[in-house]
Amino acid sequence: MARPSAPRGADGTGYLFLLNHGPDERLVPLGTPGTDLLTGTEAAGAVTLAPLGAAVIRLPAAQERA
């Protein structure tokens, strides 16, 4: 199961930590596009997590999303 968590930085930037604790690949939908900090690629629509995989997605500050 993927477990999201999204703490906010002082400037309002969000960080979405996705962890797949299971033995199967998981597709995790994203409500807001961001940047995958582990790969440096843009993440939009959904992120695929490998078994026991992880992703850290930097989300734009709230004023940038408005």
Protein backbone atom coordinates (compact mmCIF):
# COMPACT_ATOMS: atom_id res chain seq x y z
CA MET A 1 0.00 0.00 0.00
CA ALA A 2 1.29 3.49 -0.83
CA ARG A 3 1.19 5.87 2.09
CA PRO A 4 1.23 9.60 1.24
CA SER A 5 2.32 12.35 3.58
CA ALA A 6 2.52 16.03 2.63
CA PRO A 7 4.19 18.38 5.11
CA ARG A 8 4.56 22.00 4.00
CA GLY A 9 7.72 24.07 4.06
CA ALA A 10 7.82 27.61 5.43
CA ASP A 11 7.25 29.01 1.91
CA GLY A 12 4.18 26.80 1.36
CA THR A 13 5.98 24.26 -0.83
CA GLY A 14 4.64 20.77 -0.25
CA TYR A 15 6.52 17.49 -0.15
CA LEU A 16 4.65 14.29 -0.88
CA PHE A 17 6.40 11.18 0.45
CA LEU A 18 5.10 8.01 -1.19
CA LEU A 19 6.11 4.59 0.14
CA ASN A 20 5.01 1.26 -1.26
CA HIS A 21 5.20 -1.29 1.55
CA GLY A 22 3.79 -4.09 -0.59
CA PRO A 23 5.15 -6.73 -2.96
CA ASP A 24 3.23 -5.37 -5.98
CA GLU A 25 3.74 -2.31 -8.18
CA ARG A 26 1.33 0.54 -7.29
CA LEU A 27 -0.05 3.43 -9.32
CA VAL A 28 -0.63 6.47 -7.10
CA PRO A 29 -2.73 9.30 -8.61
CA LEU A 30 -1.49 12.85 -8.05
CA GLY A 31 -3.93 15.69 -7.60
CA THR A 32 -1.25 18.29 -8.32
CA PRO A 33 1.75 17.94 -10.65
CA GLY A 34 5.18 18.27 -9.10
CA THR A 35 8.81 17.21 -9.37
CA ASP A 36 10.07 13.78 -8.35
CA LEU A 37 13.10 14.65 -6.26
CA LEU A 38 14.59 11.15 -6.48
CA THR A 39 14.68 11.09 -10.30
CA GLY A 40 14.55 14.81 -11.16
CA THR A 41 11.62 14.25 -13.54
CA GLU A 42 8.26 15.96 -13.68
CA ALA A 43 5.44 13.97 -12.07
CA ALA A 44 1.92 14.58 -13.32
CA GLY A 45 -1.23 12.49 -13.32
CA ALA A 46 0.16 9.50 -11.42
CA VAL A 47 3.36 7.99 -10.07
CA THR A 48 4.19 4.30 -10.40
CA LEU A 49 5.92 2.84 -7.36
CA ALA A 50 7.91 -0.36 -7.67
CA PRO A 51 7.47 -3.05 -5.01
CA LEU A 52 8.95 -1.62 -1.81
CA GLY A 53 9.58 1.58 -3.81
CA ALA A 54 9.49 5.22 -2.83
CA ALA A 55 9.04 8.66 -4.35
CA VAL A 56 9.39 12.18 -2.97
CA ILE A 57 7.33 14.71 -4.92
CA ARG A 58 7.88 18.45 -4.44
CA LEU A 59 4.57 20.25 -4.93
CA PRO A 60 4.38 23.95 -5.82
CA ALA A 61 3.50 26.51 -3.16
CA ALA A 62 -0.22 27.15 -2.74
CA GLN A 63 -0.04 30.57 -4.45
CA GLU A 64 1.61 28.95 -7.50
CA ARG A 65 -1.25 26.42 -7.78
CA ALA A 66 -4.01 29.01 -7.56
